[in-house]
Short mmCIF file of C-alpha atoms and ligand atoms in Angstrom, two decimals:
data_model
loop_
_atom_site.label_atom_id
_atom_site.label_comp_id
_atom_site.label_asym_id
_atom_site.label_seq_id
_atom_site.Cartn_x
_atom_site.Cartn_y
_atom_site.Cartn_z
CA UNK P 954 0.00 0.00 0.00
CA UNK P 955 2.37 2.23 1.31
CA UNK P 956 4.71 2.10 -2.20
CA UNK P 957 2.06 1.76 -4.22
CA UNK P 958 1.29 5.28 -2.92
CA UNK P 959 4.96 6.54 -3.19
CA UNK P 960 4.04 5.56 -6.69
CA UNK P 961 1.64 7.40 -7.43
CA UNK P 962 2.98 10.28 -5.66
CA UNK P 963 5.68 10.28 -8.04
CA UNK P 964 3.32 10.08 -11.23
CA UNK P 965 1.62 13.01 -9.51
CA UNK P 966 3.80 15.41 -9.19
CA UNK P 967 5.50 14.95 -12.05
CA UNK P 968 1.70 15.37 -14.03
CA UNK P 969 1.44 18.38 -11.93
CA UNK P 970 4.83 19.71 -12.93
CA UNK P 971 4.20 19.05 -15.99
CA UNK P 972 0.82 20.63 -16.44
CA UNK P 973 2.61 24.14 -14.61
CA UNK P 974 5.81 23.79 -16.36
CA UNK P 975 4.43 23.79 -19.29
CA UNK P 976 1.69 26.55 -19.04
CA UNK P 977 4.96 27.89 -18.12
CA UNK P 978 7.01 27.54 -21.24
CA UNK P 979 4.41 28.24 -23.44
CA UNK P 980 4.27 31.75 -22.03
CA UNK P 981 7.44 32.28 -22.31
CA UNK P 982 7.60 30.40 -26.26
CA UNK P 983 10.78 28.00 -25.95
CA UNK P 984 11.33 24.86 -26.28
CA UNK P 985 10.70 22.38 -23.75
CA UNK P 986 11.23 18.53 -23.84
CA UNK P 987 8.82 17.01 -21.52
CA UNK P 988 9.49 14.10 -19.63
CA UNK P 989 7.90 11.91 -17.35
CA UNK P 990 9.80 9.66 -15.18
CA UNK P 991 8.52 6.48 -13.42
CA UNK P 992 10.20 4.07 -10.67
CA UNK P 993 9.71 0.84 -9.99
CA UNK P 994 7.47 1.57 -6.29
CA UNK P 995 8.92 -2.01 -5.07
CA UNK P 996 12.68 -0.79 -4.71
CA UNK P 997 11.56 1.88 -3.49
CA UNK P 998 12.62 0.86 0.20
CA UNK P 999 15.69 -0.79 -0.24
CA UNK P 1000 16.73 2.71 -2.07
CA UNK P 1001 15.96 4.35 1.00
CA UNK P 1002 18.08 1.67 2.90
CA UNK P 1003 20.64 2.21 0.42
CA UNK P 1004 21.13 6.35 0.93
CA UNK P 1005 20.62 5.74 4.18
CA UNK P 1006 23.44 3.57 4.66
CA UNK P 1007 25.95 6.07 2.13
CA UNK P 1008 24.48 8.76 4.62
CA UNK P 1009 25.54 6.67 7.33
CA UNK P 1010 29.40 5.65 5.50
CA UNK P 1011 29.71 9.72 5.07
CA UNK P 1012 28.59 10.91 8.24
CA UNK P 1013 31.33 8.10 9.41
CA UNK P 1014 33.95 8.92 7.59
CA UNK P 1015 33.63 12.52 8.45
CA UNK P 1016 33.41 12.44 12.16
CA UNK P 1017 35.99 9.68 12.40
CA UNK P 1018 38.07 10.39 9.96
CA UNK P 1019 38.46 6.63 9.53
CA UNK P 1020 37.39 4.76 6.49
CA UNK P 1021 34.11 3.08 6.50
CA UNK P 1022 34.68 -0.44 7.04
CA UNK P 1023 31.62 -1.32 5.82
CA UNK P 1024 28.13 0.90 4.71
CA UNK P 1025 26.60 -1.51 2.89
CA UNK P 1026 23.01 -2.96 2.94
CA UNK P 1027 21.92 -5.59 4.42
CA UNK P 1028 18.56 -6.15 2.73
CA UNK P 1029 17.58 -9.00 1.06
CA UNK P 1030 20.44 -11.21 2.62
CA UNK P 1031 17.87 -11.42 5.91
CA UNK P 1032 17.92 -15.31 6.22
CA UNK P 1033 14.01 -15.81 6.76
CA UNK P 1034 12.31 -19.03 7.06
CA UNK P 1035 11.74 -20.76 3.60
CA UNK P 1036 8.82 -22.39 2.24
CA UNK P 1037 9.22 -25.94 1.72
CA UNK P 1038 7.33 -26.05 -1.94
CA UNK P 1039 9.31 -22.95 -3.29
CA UNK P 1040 11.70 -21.31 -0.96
CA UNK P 1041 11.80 -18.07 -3.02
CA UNK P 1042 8.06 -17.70 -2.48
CA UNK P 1043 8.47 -15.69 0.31
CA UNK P 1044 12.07 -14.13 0.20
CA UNK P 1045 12.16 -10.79 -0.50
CA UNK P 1046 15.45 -9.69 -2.26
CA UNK P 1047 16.19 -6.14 -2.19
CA UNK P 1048 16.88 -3.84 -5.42
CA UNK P 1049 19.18 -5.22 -7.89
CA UNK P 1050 18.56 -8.45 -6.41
CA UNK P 1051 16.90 -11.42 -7.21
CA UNK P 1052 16.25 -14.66 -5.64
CA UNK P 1053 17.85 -17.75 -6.56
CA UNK P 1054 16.61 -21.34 -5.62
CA UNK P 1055 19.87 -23.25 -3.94
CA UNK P 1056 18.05 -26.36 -3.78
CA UNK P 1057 14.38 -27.77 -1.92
CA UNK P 1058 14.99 -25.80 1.30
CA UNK P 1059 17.25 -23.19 0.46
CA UNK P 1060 17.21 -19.70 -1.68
CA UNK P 1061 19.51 -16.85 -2.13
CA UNK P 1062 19.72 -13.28 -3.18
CA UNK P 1063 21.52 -12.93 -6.00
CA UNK P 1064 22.96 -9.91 -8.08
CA UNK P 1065 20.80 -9.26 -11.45
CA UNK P 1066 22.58 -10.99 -13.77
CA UNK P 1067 21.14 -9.18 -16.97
CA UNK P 1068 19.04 -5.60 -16.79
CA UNK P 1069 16.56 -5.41 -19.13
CA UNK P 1070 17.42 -2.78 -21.69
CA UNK P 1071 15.10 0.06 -21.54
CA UNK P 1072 14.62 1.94 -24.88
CA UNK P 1073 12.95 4.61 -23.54
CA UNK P 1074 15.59 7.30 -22.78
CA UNK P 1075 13.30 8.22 -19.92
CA UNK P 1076 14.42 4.98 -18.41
CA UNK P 1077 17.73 6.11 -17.84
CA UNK P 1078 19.15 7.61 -14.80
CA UNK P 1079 22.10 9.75 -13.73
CA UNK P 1080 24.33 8.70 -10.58
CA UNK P 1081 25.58 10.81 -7.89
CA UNK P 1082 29.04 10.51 -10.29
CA UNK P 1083 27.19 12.39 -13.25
CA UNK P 1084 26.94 9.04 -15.13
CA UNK P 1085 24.26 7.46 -17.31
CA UNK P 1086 23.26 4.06 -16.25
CA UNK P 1087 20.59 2.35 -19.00
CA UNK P 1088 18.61 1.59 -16.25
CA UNK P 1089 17.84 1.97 -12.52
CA UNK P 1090 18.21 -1.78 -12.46
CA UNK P 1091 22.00 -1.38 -13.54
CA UNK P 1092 23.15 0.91 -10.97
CA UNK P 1093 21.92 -1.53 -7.84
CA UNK P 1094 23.57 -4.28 -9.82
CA UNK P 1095 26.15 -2.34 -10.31
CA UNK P 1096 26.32 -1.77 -6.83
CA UNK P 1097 25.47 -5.16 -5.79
CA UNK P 1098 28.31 -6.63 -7.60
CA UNK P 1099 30.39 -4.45 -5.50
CA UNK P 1100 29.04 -5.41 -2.17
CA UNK P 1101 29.06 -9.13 -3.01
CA UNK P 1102 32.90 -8.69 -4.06
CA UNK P 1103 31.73 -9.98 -7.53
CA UNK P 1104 35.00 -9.90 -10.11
CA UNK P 1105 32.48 -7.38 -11.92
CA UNK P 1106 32.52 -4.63 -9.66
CA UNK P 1107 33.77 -1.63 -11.37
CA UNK P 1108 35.71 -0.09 -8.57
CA UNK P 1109 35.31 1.43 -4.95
CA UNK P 1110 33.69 3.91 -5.88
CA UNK P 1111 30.74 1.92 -7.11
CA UNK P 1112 30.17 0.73 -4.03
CA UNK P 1113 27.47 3.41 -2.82
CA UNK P 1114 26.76 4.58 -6.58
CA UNK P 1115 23.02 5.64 -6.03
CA UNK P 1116 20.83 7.10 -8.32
CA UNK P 1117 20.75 11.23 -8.62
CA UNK P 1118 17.91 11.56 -10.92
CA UNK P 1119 15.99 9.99 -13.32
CA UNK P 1120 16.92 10.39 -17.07
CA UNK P 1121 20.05 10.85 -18.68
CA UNK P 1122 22.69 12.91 -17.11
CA UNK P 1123 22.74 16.81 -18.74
CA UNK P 1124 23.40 20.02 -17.37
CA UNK P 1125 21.56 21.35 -15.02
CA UNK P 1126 20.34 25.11 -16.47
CA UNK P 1127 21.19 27.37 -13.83
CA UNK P 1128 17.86 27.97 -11.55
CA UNK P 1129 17.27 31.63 -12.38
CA UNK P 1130 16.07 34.43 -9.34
CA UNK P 1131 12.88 34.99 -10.67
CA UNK P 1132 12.34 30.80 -11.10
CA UNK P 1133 13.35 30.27 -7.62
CA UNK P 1134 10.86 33.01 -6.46
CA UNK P 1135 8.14 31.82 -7.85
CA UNK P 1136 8.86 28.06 -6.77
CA UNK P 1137 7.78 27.81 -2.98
CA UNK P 1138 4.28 29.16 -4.56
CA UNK P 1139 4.43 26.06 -7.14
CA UNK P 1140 5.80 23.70 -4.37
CA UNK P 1141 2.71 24.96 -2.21
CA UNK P 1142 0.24 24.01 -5.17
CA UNK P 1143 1.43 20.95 -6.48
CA UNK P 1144 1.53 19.55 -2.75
CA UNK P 1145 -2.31 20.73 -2.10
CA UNK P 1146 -3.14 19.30 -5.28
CA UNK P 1147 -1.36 15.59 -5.09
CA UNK P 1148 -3.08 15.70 -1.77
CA UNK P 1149 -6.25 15.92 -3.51
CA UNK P 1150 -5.80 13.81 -6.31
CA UNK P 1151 -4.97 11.43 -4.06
CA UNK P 1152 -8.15 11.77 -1.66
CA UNK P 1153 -9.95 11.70 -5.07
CA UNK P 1154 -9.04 8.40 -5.94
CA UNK P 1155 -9.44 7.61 -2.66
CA UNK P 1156 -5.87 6.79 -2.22
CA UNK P 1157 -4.90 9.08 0.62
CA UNK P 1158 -4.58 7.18 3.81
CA UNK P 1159 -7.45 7.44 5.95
CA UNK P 1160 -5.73 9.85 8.91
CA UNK P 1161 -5.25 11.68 6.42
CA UNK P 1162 -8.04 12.37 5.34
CA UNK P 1163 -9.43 14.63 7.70
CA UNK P 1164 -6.73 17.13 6.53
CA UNK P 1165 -7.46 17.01 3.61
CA UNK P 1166 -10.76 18.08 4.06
CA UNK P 1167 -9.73 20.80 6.21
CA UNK P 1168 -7.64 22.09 3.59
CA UNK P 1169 -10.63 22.35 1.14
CA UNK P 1170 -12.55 24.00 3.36
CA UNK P 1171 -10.57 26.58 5.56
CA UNK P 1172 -8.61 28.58 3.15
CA UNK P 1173 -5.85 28.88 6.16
CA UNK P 1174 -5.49 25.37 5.95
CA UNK P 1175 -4.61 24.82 2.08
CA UNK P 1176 -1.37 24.86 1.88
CA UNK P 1177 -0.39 23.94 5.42
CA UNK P 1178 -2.18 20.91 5.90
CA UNK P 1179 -0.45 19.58 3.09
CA UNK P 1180 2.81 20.31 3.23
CA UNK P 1181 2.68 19.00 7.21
CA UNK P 1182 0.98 15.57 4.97
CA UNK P 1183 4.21 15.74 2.99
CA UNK P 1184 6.69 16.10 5.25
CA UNK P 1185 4.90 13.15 7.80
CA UNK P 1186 5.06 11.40 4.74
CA UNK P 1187 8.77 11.72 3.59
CA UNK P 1188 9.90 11.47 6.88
CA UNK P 1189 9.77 7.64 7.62
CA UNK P 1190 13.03 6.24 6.97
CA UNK P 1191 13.60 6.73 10.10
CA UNK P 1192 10.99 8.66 11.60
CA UNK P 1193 13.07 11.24 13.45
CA UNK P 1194 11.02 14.64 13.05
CA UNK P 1195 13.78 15.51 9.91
CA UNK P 1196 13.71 14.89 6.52
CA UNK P 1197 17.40 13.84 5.72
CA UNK P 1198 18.49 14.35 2.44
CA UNK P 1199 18.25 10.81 1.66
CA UNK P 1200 14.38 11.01 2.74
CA UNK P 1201 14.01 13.38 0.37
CA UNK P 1202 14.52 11.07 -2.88
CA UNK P 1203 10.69 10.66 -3.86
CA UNK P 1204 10.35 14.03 -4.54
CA UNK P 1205 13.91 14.93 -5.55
CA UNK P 1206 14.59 12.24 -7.78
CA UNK P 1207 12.10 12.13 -10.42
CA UNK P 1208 11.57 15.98 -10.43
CA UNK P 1209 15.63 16.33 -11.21
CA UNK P 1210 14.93 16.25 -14.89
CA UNK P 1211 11.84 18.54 -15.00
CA UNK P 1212 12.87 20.92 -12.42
CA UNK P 1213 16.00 22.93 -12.23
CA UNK P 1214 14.96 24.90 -9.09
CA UNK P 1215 14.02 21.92 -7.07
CA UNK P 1216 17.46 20.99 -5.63
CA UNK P 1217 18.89 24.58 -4.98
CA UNK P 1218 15.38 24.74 -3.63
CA UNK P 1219 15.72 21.85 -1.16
CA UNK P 1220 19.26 22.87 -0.33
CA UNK P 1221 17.63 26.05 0.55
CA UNK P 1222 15.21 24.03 2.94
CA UNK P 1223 17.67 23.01 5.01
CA UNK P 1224 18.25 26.33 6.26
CA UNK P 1225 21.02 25.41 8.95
CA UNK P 1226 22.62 23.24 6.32
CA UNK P 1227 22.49 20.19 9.10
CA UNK P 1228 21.24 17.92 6.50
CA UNK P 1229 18.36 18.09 7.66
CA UNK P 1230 15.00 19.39 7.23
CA UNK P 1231 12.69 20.14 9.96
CA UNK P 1232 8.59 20.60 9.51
CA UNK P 1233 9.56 24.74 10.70
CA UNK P 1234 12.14 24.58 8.18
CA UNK P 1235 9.88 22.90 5.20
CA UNK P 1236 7.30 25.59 6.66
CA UNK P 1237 10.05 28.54 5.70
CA UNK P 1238 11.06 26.98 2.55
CA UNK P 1239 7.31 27.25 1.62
CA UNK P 1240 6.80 30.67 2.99
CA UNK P 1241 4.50 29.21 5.50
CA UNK P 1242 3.76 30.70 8.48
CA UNK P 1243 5.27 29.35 11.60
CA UNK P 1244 2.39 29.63 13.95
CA UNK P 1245 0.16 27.45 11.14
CA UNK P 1246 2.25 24.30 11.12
CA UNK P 1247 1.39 21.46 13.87
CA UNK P 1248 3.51 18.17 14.03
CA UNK P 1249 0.57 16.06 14.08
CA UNK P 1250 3.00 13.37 12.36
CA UNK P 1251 3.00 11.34 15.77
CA UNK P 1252 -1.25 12.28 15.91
CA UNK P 1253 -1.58 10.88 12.61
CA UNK P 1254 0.96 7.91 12.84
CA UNK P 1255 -1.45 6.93 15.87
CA UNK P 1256 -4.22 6.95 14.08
CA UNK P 1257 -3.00 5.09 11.11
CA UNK P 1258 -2.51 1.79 14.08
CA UNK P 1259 -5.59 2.34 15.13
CA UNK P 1260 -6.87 2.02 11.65
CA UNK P 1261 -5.80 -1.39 10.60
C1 NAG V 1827 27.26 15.79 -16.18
O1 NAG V 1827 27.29 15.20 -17.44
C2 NAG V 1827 26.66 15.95 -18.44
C3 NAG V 1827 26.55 15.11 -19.69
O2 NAG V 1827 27.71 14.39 -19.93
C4 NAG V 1827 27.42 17.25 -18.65
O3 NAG V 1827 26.83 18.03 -19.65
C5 NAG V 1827 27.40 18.01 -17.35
O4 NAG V 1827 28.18 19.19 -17.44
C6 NAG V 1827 27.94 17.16 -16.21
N1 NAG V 1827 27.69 17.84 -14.96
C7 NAG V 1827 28.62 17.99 -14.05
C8 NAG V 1827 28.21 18.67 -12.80
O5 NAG V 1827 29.76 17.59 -14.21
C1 NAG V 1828 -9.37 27.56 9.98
O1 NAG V 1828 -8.33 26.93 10.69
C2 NAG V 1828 -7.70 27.74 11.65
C3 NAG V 1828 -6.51 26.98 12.21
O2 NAG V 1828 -6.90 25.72 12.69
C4 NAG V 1828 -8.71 28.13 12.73
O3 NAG V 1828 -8.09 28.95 13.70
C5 NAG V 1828 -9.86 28.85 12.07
O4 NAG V 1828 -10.86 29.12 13.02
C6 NAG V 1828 -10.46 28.01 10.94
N1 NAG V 1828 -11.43 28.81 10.23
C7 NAG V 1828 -12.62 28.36 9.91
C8 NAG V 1828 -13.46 29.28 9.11
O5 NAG V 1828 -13.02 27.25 10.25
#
């Protein structure tokens, strides 16, 4: 359910985007390639295990001073108990993964041995080293070859390669003053209107939904109800009360392409540069006011348990 959503999230805002982008461009008469990006919602964890752990490595090696001995994942190599009929029925191999039938009793996660090739340039996605992979699928097997200590790991520095953006690596235009200016306005309404979309189609989980409503109804309440659902809602890997940088991947990643002025605008976020965004912060970003914004994420993440 709950990647499903991320899902959708991600198709949302990047309709939205591309609906205001392109009013956008058209005003102004250039040129503008559109591009819609998609992810595969079930790796969509084991991504966040996988920044989480090269945020760990950094924060390591920074403090310490000491190389990393080792930041890797550990998903998918979780021994659980195995069917007797098919023992990969139930394993769950994280991204790049896949699982691999030892013999009656016993399965395996396994590196990808082939990506499928993706046609689509869309497909492709740039690495945190400004290089085009043909797939997301190739960068975790790239990266799973690494941390298996497979002969075809291409190097060290593969070893927390992670995926920067989706589609093929260019140069980022330069996020003019007057872009930037307008953004936390655009931020505010694509936010208030995935939120809606996703109550729509009945997709917005149910403690939610009472915000929601809210925001329809008291005009004070548009914009902050759902950038508090937002922020809740990125911040789950851990939930900590900040959005890490790695946290905020679902909306970063697939907006990369689109959106020039989305990662200058996240950097501006995180106003004490900590690495970390908190809901006042998000609340500044987004020219909020201060007095508006309630963490009701602990409210709400009550009420979700209560709901199943
Ligand atoms: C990343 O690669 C693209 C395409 O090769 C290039 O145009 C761009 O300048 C590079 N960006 C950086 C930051 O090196
Ligand atoms: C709108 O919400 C604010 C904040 O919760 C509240 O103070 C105000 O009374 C509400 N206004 C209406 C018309 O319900």
């Amino acid at each position: 359910m709950r990647t499903k959503l991320q899902l959708l999230l991600f198709a949302l805002l990047v309709v939205c985007l591309l609906v205001d982008v392109s009013a956008k461009q058209r005003r102004r008469n250039s040129k503008y390639h559109r591009r819609t990006t998609t992810t595969e919602a079930s790796v969509q964890d084991e991504v966040m295990n996988m920044l989480e752990a090269d945020e760990i490595a950094e924060e390591a090696a920074e403090d310490a001073e000491v190389t990393v001995e080792d930041g890797r994942n550990e998903v998918g190599s979780k021994r659980q108990s195995l069917l007797r009929m098919d023992p990969c029925m139930h394993k769950h191999c994280g991204a790049g993964r896949v699982c691999k039938t030892i013999d009656d009793e016993t399965a395996e996660c396994v590196c990808v041995e082939i990506c499928d090739e993706e046609v689509d340039p869309r497909r492709k996605v740039c690495t945190n080293h400004n290089e085009t992979f043909g797939s997301d699928c190739e960068v975790y097997q790239a990266r799973c070859f690494c941390d298996t200590g497979d002969d075809r790991c291409r190097g060290p520095n593969y070893q927390h390669v992670h995926i920067e953006y989706y589609g093929e690596c260019r140069q980022m235009p330069e996020c003019r003053e007057e872009d930037m200016a307008d953004f936390p306005r655009r931020m505010r309404d694509w936010l208030f209107n995935i939120m809606r979309d996703l109550a729509d189609r009945q997709e917005l989980p149910s403690h939610y939904l009472k915000m929601q409503r809210e925001a329809e109804t008291n005009h004070t309440l548009r914009w902050t109800n759902a950038a508090i659902w937002k922020w809740c809602d990125l911040d789950g890997h851990p939930h900590d009360r900040a959005v890490s940088r790695h946290e905020l991947f679902p909306i970063k990643a697939p907006l990369m392409a689109l959106e020039h002025c989305i990662a200058p605008f996240l950097d501006f976020c995180d106003m004490n540069n900590d690495h970390k965004i908190t809901l006042i912060e998000w609340g500044k970003c987004l020219q909020l006011d201060e007095e508006d914004l309630d963490d009701k994420c602990d409210e709400l993440a009550e009420a979700k348990n209560s709901d199943q």
